[in-house]
Structures are given as C-alpha cells and as structure tokens.
C-alpha cells in the first residue's frame, strides 16, 4: 500500500546483531492519516538503507509511505505487523494544504 501520511512520532533506533553475525537496525515511525477520522499507523523500517531516512524525520512532516501489512497466528492468537517498504519525505511545496483543523482542503485532496 502507498499513501501520503504525516509523521506523528519517531521511535528510538534499535540495533542488534543477527545469529550469523550481521548487524541490523530497526526504527518504528508512527504516522497519522490525512483527512477523515484520526487514524494512526505504526510502521517498522528495517536495515540501514531505510533507517537512514527515518533518522532525519521530524514530527509533522509529510511523507509518501509504502508499506505491507501481514498477520500471523501464534498459539491461537493473531498478531499484525506493518513493514515499511519505502519512505519518501515530501518537501513543503508538495505537502497537502490543510485547514485550521488539520484536514486537507478540497483543492489538495482532489475534490
């Protein structure tokens, strides 16, 4: 899935080493959907190529986020994971225009 979302929270970077000795890093970013009901989505970005971008994100910044949602069952319970595939920070000139309530204006959302 791909959508433009606003950065709500940038979590701390988590680093580690895999069982075969390879270093890894992961950062979770919480995004807020634009327009409609307030909806937040926590997206995890793995590996240095992606976290290089997430480390520089600022709260309130708009980004085009591509992500994949998957669920798995473990001992009769279901868990859902949202993996970030790509993230492109948008420059202020291409960010959606919003009204005073933070909602996109009709001109910026195509209506």
PDB file of C-alpha atoms in Angstrom:
ATOM      1  CA  UNK A   1       0.000   0.000   0.000  1.00  0.00           C
ATOM      2  CA  UNK A   2       1.145   3.550  -0.636  1.00  0.00           C
ATOM      3  CA  UNK A   3      -0.203   6.752   0.877  1.00  0.00           C
ATOM      4  CA  UNK A   4       0.832  10.218   1.999  1.00  0.00           C
ATOM      5  CA  UNK A   5       0.856  10.466   5.784  1.00  0.00           C
ATOM      6  CA  UNK A   6       2.064  12.867   8.475  1.00  0.00           C
ATOM      7  CA  UNK A   7       4.777  11.881  10.982  1.00  0.00           C
ATOM      8  CA  UNK A   8       3.241  11.650  14.461  1.00  0.00           C
ATOM      9  CA  UNK A   9       6.164  10.059  16.381  1.00  0.00           C
ATOM     10  CA  UNK A  10       9.650   8.753  15.568  1.00  0.00           C
ATOM     11  CA  UNK A  11      10.632   5.957  17.940  1.00  0.00           C
ATOM     12  CA  UNK A  12      14.211   5.271  19.035  1.00  0.00           C
ATOM     13  CA  UNK A  13      16.523   3.335  16.742  1.00  0.00           C
ATOM     14  CA  UNK A  14      17.053  -0.297  17.831  1.00  0.00           C
ATOM     15  CA  UNK A  15      20.268  -2.026  16.785  1.00  0.00           C
ATOM     16  CA  UNK A  16      21.478  -5.590  17.114  1.00  0.00           C
ATOM     17  CA  UNK A  17      23.416  -8.437  15.588  1.00  0.00           C
ATOM     18  CA  UNK A  18      21.839 -11.463  13.931  1.00  0.00           C
ATOM     19  CA  UNK A  19      22.742 -15.026  14.909  1.00  0.00           C
ATOM     20  CA  UNK A  20      25.132 -15.210  11.950  1.00  0.00           C
ATOM     21  CA  UNK A  21      26.934 -12.005  12.998  1.00  0.00           C
ATOM     22  CA  UNK A  22      25.334  -9.464  10.664  1.00  0.00           C
ATOM     23  CA  UNK A  23      24.402  -6.096  12.158  1.00  0.00           C
ATOM     24  CA  UNK A  24      20.795  -4.882  11.807  1.00  0.00           C
ATOM     25  CA  UNK A  25      18.799  -1.831  12.794  1.00  0.00           C
ATOM     26  CA  UNK A  26      15.106  -1.075  13.056  1.00  0.00           C
ATOM     27  CA  UNK A  27      13.116   2.092  13.646  1.00  0.00           C
ATOM     28  CA  UNK A  28       9.369   2.442  14.111  1.00  0.00           C
ATOM     29  CA  UNK A  29       7.610   5.578  12.923  1.00  0.00           C
ATOM     30  CA  UNK A  30       4.003   6.340  13.834  1.00  0.00           C
ATOM     31  CA  UNK A  31       2.146   8.108  11.030  1.00  0.00           C
ATOM     32  CA  UNK A  32      -1.174   9.915  11.121  1.00  0.00           C
ATOM     33  CA  UNK A  33      -3.529   9.519   8.184  1.00  0.00           C
ATOM     34  CA  UNK A  34      -4.595  12.674   6.395  1.00  0.00           C
ATOM     35  CA  UNK A  35      -8.294  13.553   6.411  1.00  0.00           C
ATOM     36  CA  UNK A  36     -11.277  11.646   7.708  1.00  0.00           C
ATOM     37  CA  UNK A  37     -11.195  10.019  11.110  1.00  0.00           C
ATOM     38  CA  UNK A  38      -7.967  10.244  13.058  1.00  0.00           C
ATOM     39  CA  UNK A  39      -6.073   7.049  12.257  1.00  0.00           C
ATOM     40  CA  UNK A  40      -2.540   6.281  13.347  1.00  0.00           C
ATOM     41  CA  UNK A  41      -0.314   3.558  11.927  1.00  0.00           C
ATOM     42  CA  UNK A  42       2.980   2.314  13.418  1.00  0.00           C
ATOM     43  CA  UNK A  43       5.326   1.269  10.597  1.00  0.00           C
ATOM     44  CA  UNK A  44       8.641  -0.544  11.213  1.00  0.00           C
ATOM     45  CA  UNK A  45      11.591   0.146   8.919  1.00  0.00           C
ATOM     46  CA  UNK A  46      14.463  -2.359   8.885  1.00  0.00           C
ATOM     47  CA  UNK A  47      18.051  -2.038   7.678  1.00  0.00           C
ATOM     48  CA  UNK A  48      20.363   0.921   7.303  1.00  0.00           C
ATOM     49  CA  UNK A  49      19.132   1.927   3.828  1.00  0.00           C
ATOM     50  CA  UNK A  50      15.649   2.725   5.207  1.00  0.00           C
ATOM     51  CA  UNK A  51      16.618   3.956   8.679  1.00  0.00           C
ATOM     52  CA  UNK A  52      18.995   6.459   7.071  1.00  0.00           C
ATOM     53  CA  UNK A  53      15.799   8.303   6.050  1.00  0.00           C
ATOM     54  CA  UNK A  54      13.771   7.676   9.229  1.00  0.00           C
ATOM     55  CA  UNK A  55      16.546   9.095  11.458  1.00  0.00           C
ATOM     56  CA  UNK A  56      16.041  12.507   9.807  1.00  0.00           C
ATOM     57  CA  UNK A  57      12.234  12.669  10.042  1.00  0.00           C
ATOM     58  CA  UNK A  58      10.555  15.431  12.051  1.00  0.00           C
ATOM     59  CA  UNK A  59       7.145  15.310  13.739  1.00  0.00           C
ATOM     60  CA  UNK A  60       4.564  16.981  11.488  1.00  0.00           C
ATOM     61  CA  UNK A  61       6.493  16.226   8.288  1.00  0.00           C
ATOM     62  CA  UNK A  62       4.570  14.667   5.386  1.00  0.00           C
ATOM     63  CA  UNK A  63       5.909  11.537   3.684  1.00  0.00           C
ATOM     64  CA  UNK A  64       4.861   9.150   0.955  1.00  0.00           C
ATOM     65  CA  UNK A  65       4.952   5.791   2.723  1.00  0.00           C
ATOM     66  CA  UNK A  66       4.852   2.392   1.036  1.00  0.00           C
ATOM     67  CA  UNK A  67       4.111  -0.442   3.452  1.00  0.00           C
ATOM     68  CA  UNK A  68       2.952  -4.049   3.691  1.00  0.00           C
ATOM     69  CA  UNK A  69       0.529  -5.379   6.295  1.00  0.00           C
ATOM     70  CA  UNK A  70       0.683  -9.018   7.340  1.00  0.00           C
ATOM     71  CA  UNK A  71      -0.782 -11.132  10.136  1.00  0.00           C
ATOM     72  CA  UNK A  72       0.301 -14.419  11.660  1.00  0.00           C
ATOM     73  CA  UNK A  73      -1.122 -16.810  14.206  1.00  0.00           C
ATOM     74  CA  UNK A  74       0.814 -17.957  17.269  1.00  0.00           C
ATOM     75  CA  UNK A  75      -0.727 -20.244  19.888  1.00  0.00           C
ATOM     76  CA  UNK A  76      -4.252 -19.310  18.856  1.00  0.00           C
ATOM     77  CA  UNK A  77      -3.652 -15.555  18.881  1.00  0.00           C
ATOM     78  CA  UNK A  78      -3.230 -13.311  15.856  1.00  0.00           C
ATOM     79  CA  UNK A  79      -0.536 -10.645  15.518  1.00  0.00           C
ATOM     80  CA  UNK A  80      -0.365  -7.973  12.822  1.00  0.00           C
ATOM     81  CA  UNK A  81       2.827  -6.374  11.572  1.00  0.00           C
ATOM     82  CA  UNK A  82       3.278  -3.312   9.337  1.00  0.00           C
ATOM     83  CA  UNK A  83       6.602  -3.316   7.460  1.00  0.00           C
ATOM     84  CA  UNK A  84       7.862  -0.188   5.745  1.00  0.00           C
ATOM     85  CA  UNK A  85       8.979  -0.847   2.179  1.00  0.00           C
ATOM     86  CA  UNK A  86       9.887   2.711   1.185  1.00  0.00           C
ATOM     87  CA  UNK A  87       9.603   6.214   2.557  1.00  0.00           C
ATOM     88  CA  UNK A  88       9.953   9.493   0.688  1.00  0.00           C
ATOM     89  CA  UNK A  89       9.845  12.716   2.717  1.00  0.00           C
ATOM     90  CA  UNK A  90       7.861  15.378   0.874  1.00  0.00           C
ATOM     91  CA  UNK A  91       9.140  18.904   0.545  1.00  0.00           C
ATOM     92  CA  UNK A  92       6.920  21.656   1.996  1.00  0.00           C
ATOM     93  CA  UNK A  93       5.952  22.729  -1.541  1.00  0.00           C
ATOM     94  CA  UNK A  94       4.203  19.392  -2.240  1.00  0.00           C
ATOM     95  CA  UNK A  95       2.632  18.796   1.172  1.00  0.00           C
ATOM     96  CA  UNK A  96      -1.161  18.758   1.268  1.00  0.00           C
ATOM     97  CA  UNK A  97      -2.752  22.078   2.160  1.00  0.00           C
ATOM     98  CA  UNK A  98      -4.801  21.851   5.352  1.00  0.00           C
ATOM     99  CA  UNK A  99      -7.455  23.993   7.005  1.00  0.00           C
ATOM    100  CA  UNK A 100      -7.195  25.198  10.616  1.00  0.00           C
ATOM    101  CA  UNK A 101      -8.379  21.795  11.897  1.00  0.00           C
ATOM    102  CA  UNK A 102      -5.532  19.999  10.070  1.00  0.00           C
ATOM    103  CA  UNK A 103      -7.852  18.489   7.465  1.00  0.00           C
ATOM    104  CA  UNK A 104      -6.846  18.584   3.783  1.00  0.00           C
ATOM    105  CA  UNK A 105      -8.559  21.261   1.800  1.00  0.00           C
ATOM    106  CA  UNK A 106     -10.755  20.277  -1.143  1.00  0.00           C
ATOM    107  CA  UNK A 107      -8.131  21.626  -3.541  1.00  0.00           C
ATOM    108  CA  UNK A 108      -5.333  19.456  -2.082  1.00  0.00           C
ATOM    109  CA  UNK A 109      -7.234  16.146  -1.923  1.00  0.00           C
ATOM    110  CA  UNK A 110      -8.691  16.244  -5.414  1.00  0.00           C
ATOM    111  CA  UNK A 111     -12.297  17.136  -4.560  1.00  0.00           C
TER     112      UNK A 111
END
